[in-house]
Amino acid sequence: MTLNFPGGVKAYAKSACADKEILNISDCRAVCLELERTDDLRLLIPAGAKTARGTPLGISGGTPVYSPIAGEFKGILELDGREHLVVTSDGGDESVRVFEPERRRIEEMSYSDVLNAAKALAVIETRRGIALWKLMEKVKDNCRRVIVDCTETDPSGSAALRICLESPRAVVGGAKILMRALAAPKAVFAAESGKREVFELLSSQVGDGFPATFARIAEKYPCGDRALMQAIFIRDLKKGASAEDDGCLIVSAETSAALYECMAEGMPMLDKTVCVCGEVKDPSVLKVPLGTTVRDLIAFCGGMAETAVTVSNSLLNGKIINGSVNGTVSAVIAVTPQKKPRRGCVRCGKCAGVCPAGLLPYLVNERNNAELKEYCTRCGCCEYICPSGIPLAGMINAGREAET
Amino acid sequence: MSPAYRAPFVKSYGGVFSHAADLFIALIPALMWSVYIFGARVITICVISVAFTFLLDYPVRRWIVRAPRADLIDPFNAVYGILSAFMLPVSVPLWAPAVSALLTVFAKNLAYPGGRRIFNPYIFPAAVMNIVFGEMMSTFTRPLAYFNPFSFVLDEKLVAAYRVISPLQQSADGSVYENGVVPRFIGYASGHIGEVAVAATLLGAVWLFVRKRGDIKATFAFLAVIFALAYLFPSDDAETSYYAFSLLFTGAIALIAVFALNDGYSLPLTGTGRLICAIVCGVCVFLGRKFGGDTEWGYYAVLAVNALSPVLEKITRPRPFGSSGKARKK
């Protein structure tokens, strides 16, 4: 049975690299690591020091930051108005192990073992860019479900699909580790209903005696935490609340696989799987060091159309990305922005039909539209679907910004 | 790499023109049937109505409403023109569709800020013309009696020779339409140009619902309410199901159910609001036909729910997901 959630738009693009294997790319010229916070950053090595793959550069927000490539640490540089740790490559491939490879069975691991490993190995929850150990701490006492999100951020992307197809053991293994650590009674693997191969592969890895279910989610976008909760549990998240507050730890398939692989190898999470697609010459799914620049990614894929811009994660609510790939970027999509001539509202009501928050975006011009500003999730569905080309999302955001 | 770009970077294909085109396509079966029943004069009336709607709407939008440049030519005018022509009898003089178009343009530009119209732009002219030109609007001729399409005013004697009483007028008089309900459903009956084509209108409705341009619940609720009330409270000694079907297949019921009750401009866009409108409209039509003197209660019922729609939309506004009950009061 396909589980539906309110709002969202049906797949508006096709994936061009669903059949392509993940390519490991390590020969980037430099990496620029964007930090979650820079105010409490404590550098562990000076600028100019040599680094290997896995060398600790500093600690930020209680989580270590490692060098994803071997080369020279250049220090903190400001790029696009944000501070980054920059490491230039020397072409070498030497690496240092920061953690003893885990040899114990999953059943023998405790909560603190997994928490410490996730912390030391700097495993990031890639959907939100938050350190996994912080999310684990939020649900440690009341975890009802571990939900592994195998959906894509955009229909043109296929990073999650390729991870599930190529590393099903790691995806399931990561979920098992989290379940064991958090004493969660059940795991849920959620993916778009069309990904039959993913469900078959994951269920073959799950094995008997492991309490897991598979949620076939409607192929609609964007599909975030709230959509998953609505589809799986038919329950709504209160405003400002997260899935963790409701006892559910939602992690991406990549996070789950990374936790398993990092613990098995004793190496921190240094790479990111990114689907580079859209108007590029050779759309591909690339596994690149964290902090790889978008320019390098596009170059690996043979360049892009002159009129195109690079967008992170989703064509509906993504942002233009010109800097580097951080932990949350699963897709870099080259697209020539489309425009529709603006006309008056025809009151077709389509914007209300696709709003995942149950709002009436066509009321944006009316005085009594406080709900719009308060509950809009900035998904961009209303503006996408509007036949009159009204910049609804922009107008709602402008109203919200004017108030603040 | 202009920073002026922002999400969403793609737009859906369907535009305003495709919306209007879907409505236009849905009207084609009824139009074709009307031409078959009433002759080429139907085409003349429709062309005049559409042409005048476009001609009168442009200056109003340009100099009075001051609409944006892209909105000066409204593709929906073609739909409104045909629908307002559908509410006229075939025997009207050729100035009547022009007057109807003028009223259509007035009603379509009479809107609240945000685009919500006060009255439906093709029901409003029909209602006004029924009040002002009562005799002309209730002069019906028998099916397959074709008149000169280019005669500005038809000869009175000629019209009188073919004049018949429409099924709706018969019902209002308390008599039974002898030809049964099947001819009425198919559209082999006298009446206004487009109103007789019940089956063809419902065929057009299928297209609208397939294209997701309408709310099938509202259409169904409106028809069901009329049928149920007529079945439960039949007129005197009339056979219940016959009376109920008679009410459904006469007058503008089909056009109202398919087009007027799916007009987002003049009705609430919330599902519940639309449903309430349909039910209220159905009850008004039934009560009007049963107890009222005038036969065209469908028009007035639609105008009544049009007037109610801002309030209905406000009170049926859905609660945002994740909000508490208090949030809605804001």
GROMACS .gro file of N, CA, C and O in nm, chain A residues 54-109:
model
  224
   54GLY      N    1   4.169   1.226   0.738
   54GLY     CA    2   4.130   1.187   0.873
   54GLY      C    3   4.202   1.263   0.981
   54GLY      O    4   4.175   1.242   1.099
   55THR      N    5   4.293   1.355   0.945
   55THR     CA    6   4.361   1.435   1.047
   55THR      C    7   4.262   1.532   1.111
   55THR      O    8   4.192   1.604   1.040
   56PRO      N    9   4.254   1.534   1.245
   56PRO     CA   10   4.161   1.629   1.308
   56PRO      C   11   4.208   1.773   1.287
   56PRO      O   12   4.325   1.804   1.313
   57LEU      N   13   4.119   1.859   1.237
   57LEU     CA   14   4.155   1.999   1.215
   57LEU      C   15   4.112   2.084   1.334
   57LEU      O   16   4.178   2.183   1.368
   58GLY      N   17   4.003   2.049   1.394
   58GLY     CA   18   3.953   2.128   1.506
   58GLY      C   19   3.829   2.062   1.564
   58GLY      O   20   3.787   1.953   1.522
   59ILE      N   21   3.768   2.133   1.661
   59ILE     CA   22   3.643   2.084   1.721
   59ILE      C   23   3.542   2.198   1.718
   59ILE      O   24   3.573   2.312   1.756
   60SER      N   25   3.425   2.169   1.667
   60SER     CA   26   3.320   2.271   1.659
   60SER      C   27   3.189   2.212   1.710
   60SER      O   28   3.148   2.106   1.665
   61GLY      N   29   3.128   2.280   1.805
   61GLY     CA   30   3.001   2.233   1.859
   61GLY      C   31   3.013   2.097   1.925
   61GLY      O   32   2.918   2.018   1.922
   62GLY      N   33   3.128   2.064   1.978
   62GLY     CA   34   3.149   1.935   2.044
   62GLY      C   35   3.180   1.823   1.948
   62GLY      O   36   3.202   1.708   1.990
   63THR      N   37   3.182   1.851   1.818
   63THR     CA   38   3.209   1.747   1.719
   63THR      C   39   3.342   1.775   1.649
   63THR      O   40   3.366   1.889   1.607
   64PRO      N   41   3.428   1.673   1.640
   64PRO     CA   42   3.554   1.698   1.570
   64PRO      C   43   3.533   1.723   1.420
   64PRO      O   44   3.438   1.673   1.362
   65VAL      N   45   3.625   1.801   1.364
   65VAL     CA   46   3.624   1.825   1.219
   65VAL      C   47   3.752   1.765   1.164
   65VAL      O   48   3.860   1.794   1.213
   66TYR      N   49   3.737   1.678   1.064
   66TYR     CA   50   3.853   1.608   1.009
   66TYR      C   51   3.884   1.657   0.869
   66TYR      O   52   3.795   1.704   0.797
   67SER      N   53   4.009   1.640   0.831
   67SER     CA   54   4.047   1.675   0.694
   67SER      C   55   4.003   1.562   0.600
   67SER      O   56   4.044   1.448   0.619
   68PRO      N   57   3.922   1.593   0.500
   68PRO     CA   58   3.875   1.486   0.411
   68PRO      C   59   3.979   1.445   0.307
   68PRO      O   60   3.962   1.344   0.238
   69ILE      N   61   4.084   1.527   0.290
   69ILE     CA   62   4.187   1.492   0.189
   69ILE      C   63   4.325   1.512   0.250
   69ILE      O   64   4.341   1.580   0.353
   70ALA      N   65   4.424   1.453   0.185
   70ALA     CA   66   4.563   1.474   0.227
   70ALA      C   67   4.614   1.600   0.158
   70ALA      O   68   4.590   1.620   0.039
   71GLY      N   69   4.683   1.687   0.233
   71GLY     CA   70   4.732   1.810   0.172
   71GLY      C   71   4.778   1.908   0.277
   71GLY      O   72   4.836   1.869   0.379
   72GLU      N   73   4.745   2.034   0.255
   72GLU     CA   74   4.790   2.139   0.346
   72GLU      C   75   4.671   2.217   0.399
   72GLU      O   76   4.584   2.258   0.322
   73PHE      N   77   4.670   2.234   0.531
   73PHE     CA   78   4.560   2.309   0.593
   73PHE      C   79   4.587   2.458   0.577
   73PHE      O   80   4.690   2.508   0.621
   74LYS      N   81   4.493   2.529   0.514
   74LYS     CA   82   4.515   2.672   0.485
   74LYS      C   83   4.455   2.765   0.590
   74LYS      O   84   4.473   2.886   0.583
   75GLY      N   85   4.379   2.710   0.685
   75GLY     CA   86   4.319   2.793   0.789
   75GLY      C   87   4.174   2.825   0.758
   75GLY      O   88   4.109   2.758   0.679
   76ILE      N   89   4.125   2.933   0.823
   76ILE     CA   90   3.982   2.969   0.806
   76ILE      C   91   3.973   3.081   0.701
   76ILE      O   92   4.036   3.185   0.715
   77LEU      N   93   3.897   3.057   0.599
   77LEU     CA   94   3.877   3.156   0.494
   77LEU      C   95   3.728   3.184   0.478
   77LEU      O   96   3.645   3.095   0.498
   78GLU      N   97   3.696   3.308   0.442
   78GLU     CA   98   3.555   3.343   0.422
   78GLU      C   99   3.517   3.325   0.275
   78GLU      O  100   3.581   3.382   0.187
   79LEU      N  101   3.418   3.243   0.250
   79LEU     CA  102   3.369   3.219   0.114
   79LEU      C  103   3.218   3.240   0.114
   79LEU      O  104   3.148   3.185   0.199
   80ASP      N  105   3.169   3.319   0.019
   80ASP     CA  106   3.026   3.348   0.010
   80ASP      C  107   2.970   3.400   0.142
   80ASP      O  108   2.858   3.365   0.181
   81GLY      N  109   3.050   3.475   0.214
   81GLY     CA  110   3.003   3.535   0.339
   81GLY      C  111   3.002   3.440   0.457
   81GLY      O  112   2.956   3.475   0.565
   82ARG      N  113   3.051   3.318   0.440
   82ARG     CA  114   3.054   3.223   0.552
   82ARG      C  115   3.197   3.171   0.569
   82ARG      O  116   3.272   3.161   0.472
   83GLU      N  117   3.229   3.137   0.694
   83GLU     CA  118   3.366   3.092   0.722
   83GLU      C  119   3.380   2.943   0.693
   83GLU      O  120   3.290   2.863   0.724
   84HIS      N  121   3.492   2.908   0.631
   84HIS     CA  122   3.519   2.770   0.594
   84HIS      C  123   3.660   2.732   0.638
   84HIS      O  124   3.749   2.817   0.642
   85LEU      N  125   3.677   2.604   0.667
   85LEU     CA  126   3.813   2.550   0.687
   85LEU      C  127   3.859   2.499   0.551
   85LEU      O  128   3.791   2.418   0.489
   86VAL      N  129   3.975   2.548   0.507
   86VAL     CA  130   4.019   2.515   0.371
   86VAL      C  131   4.142   2.424   0.375
   86VAL      O  132   4.238   2.452   0.449
   87VAL      N  133   4.137   2.316   0.300
   87VAL     CA  134   4.252   2.226   0.287
   87VAL      C  135   4.280   2.208   0.138
   87VAL      O  136   4.186   2.179   0.061
   88THR      N  137   4.404   2.231   0.098
   88THR     CA  138   4.439   2.209  -0.043
   88THR      C  139   4.502   2.072  -0.058
   88THR      O  140   4.571   2.024   0.033
   89SER      N  141   4.479   2.011  -0.172
   89SER     CA  142   4.526   1.874  -0.193
   89SER      C  143   4.671   1.873  -0.240
   89SER      O  144   4.714   1.963  -0.313
   90ASP      N  145   4.744   1.770  -0.195
   90ASP     CA  146   4.879   1.752  -0.249
   90ASP      C  147   4.885   1.631  -0.342
   90ASP      O  148   4.992   1.586  -0.382
   91GLY      N  149   4.768   1.576  -0.371
   91GLY     CA  150   4.761   1.461  -0.462
   91GLY      C  151   4.786   1.328  -0.395
   91GLY      O  152   4.769   1.223  -0.457
   92GLY      N  153   4.822   1.329  -0.268
   92GLY     CA  154   4.849   1.203  -0.197
   92GLY      C  155   4.722   1.137  -0.147
   92GLY      O  156   4.613   1.194  -0.155
   93ASP      N  157   4.739   1.015  -0.093
   93ASP     CA  158   4.619   0.946  -0.043
   93ASP      C  159   4.641   0.886   0.095
   93ASP      O  160   4.576   0.791   0.136
   94GLU      N  161   4.739   0.943   0.169
   94GLU     CA  162   4.765   0.888   0.303
   94GLU      C  163   4.649   0.924   0.397
   94GLU      O  164   4.587   1.029   0.384
   95SER      N  165   4.622   0.832   0.488
   95SER     CA  166   4.511   0.854   0.579
   95SER      C  167   4.548   0.807   0.720
   95SER      O  168   4.639   0.723   0.736
   96VAL      N  169   4.479   0.862   0.818
   96VAL     CA  170   4.502   0.819   0.957
   96VAL      C  171   4.370   0.767   1.013
   96VAL      O  172   4.264   0.822   0.986
   97ARG      N  173   4.381   0.664   1.090
   97ARG     CA  174   4.260   0.605   1.150
   97ARG      C  175   4.239   0.671   1.286
   97ARG      O  176   4.333   0.688   1.362
   98VAL      N  177   4.116   0.715   1.315
   98VAL     CA  178   4.092   0.787   1.440
   98VAL      C  179   4.021   0.701   1.544
   98VAL      O  180   4.005   0.740   1.657
   99PHE      N  181   3.979   0.586   1.502
   99PHE     CA  182   3.897   0.505   1.591
   99PHE      C  183   3.928   0.360   1.563
   99PHE      O  184   3.954   0.323   1.449
  100GLU      N  185   3.927   0.280   1.666
  100GLU     CA  186   3.950   0.137   1.645
  100GLU      C  187   3.831   0.076   1.571
  100GLU      O  188   3.717   0.098   1.612
  101PRO      N  189   3.856   0.002   1.464
  101PRO     CA  190   3.742  -0.061   1.395
  101PRO      C  191   3.661  -0.147   1.492
  101PRO      O  192   3.718  -0.220   1.574
  102GLU      N  193   3.529  -0.135   1.482
  102GLU     CA  194   3.440  -0.205   1.573
  102GLU      C  195   3.431  -0.352   1.533
  102GLU      O  196   3.397  -0.383   1.419
  103ARG      N  197   3.464  -0.438   1.624
  103ARG     CA  198   3.461  -0.582   1.592
  103ARG      C  199   3.349  -0.654   1.667
  103ARG      O  200   3.325  -0.771   1.646
  104ARG      N  201   3.285  -0.584   1.759
  104ARG     CA  202   3.181  -0.650   1.838
  104ARG      C  203   3.054  -0.670   1.758
  104ARG      O  204   3.032  -0.602   1.658
  105ARG      N  205   2.972  -0.760   1.804
  105ARG     CA  206   2.841  -0.777   1.742
  105ARG      C  207   2.751  -0.660   1.784
  105ARG      O  208   2.773  -0.599   1.889
  106ILE      N  209   2.654  -0.632   1.702
  106ILE     CA  210   2.566  -0.517   1.730
  106ILE      C  211   2.498  -0.533   1.865
  106ILE      O  212   2.483  -0.437   1.942
  107GLU      N  213   2.461  -0.656   1.898
  107GLU     CA  214   2.390  -0.682   2.024
  107GLU      C  215   2.475  -0.647   2.145
  107GLU      O  216   2.424  -0.624   2.255
  108GLU      N  217   2.606  -0.644   2.127
  108GLU     CA  218   2.695  -0.618   2.241
  108GLU      C  219   2.721  -0.469   2.261
  108GLU      O  220   2.789  -0.429   2.355
  109MET      N  221   2.675  -0.386   2.172
  109MET     CA  222   2.704  -0.242   2.181
  109MET      C  223   2.600  -0.173   2.269
  109MET      O  224   2.482  -0.203   2.263
   0.00000   0.00000   0.00000
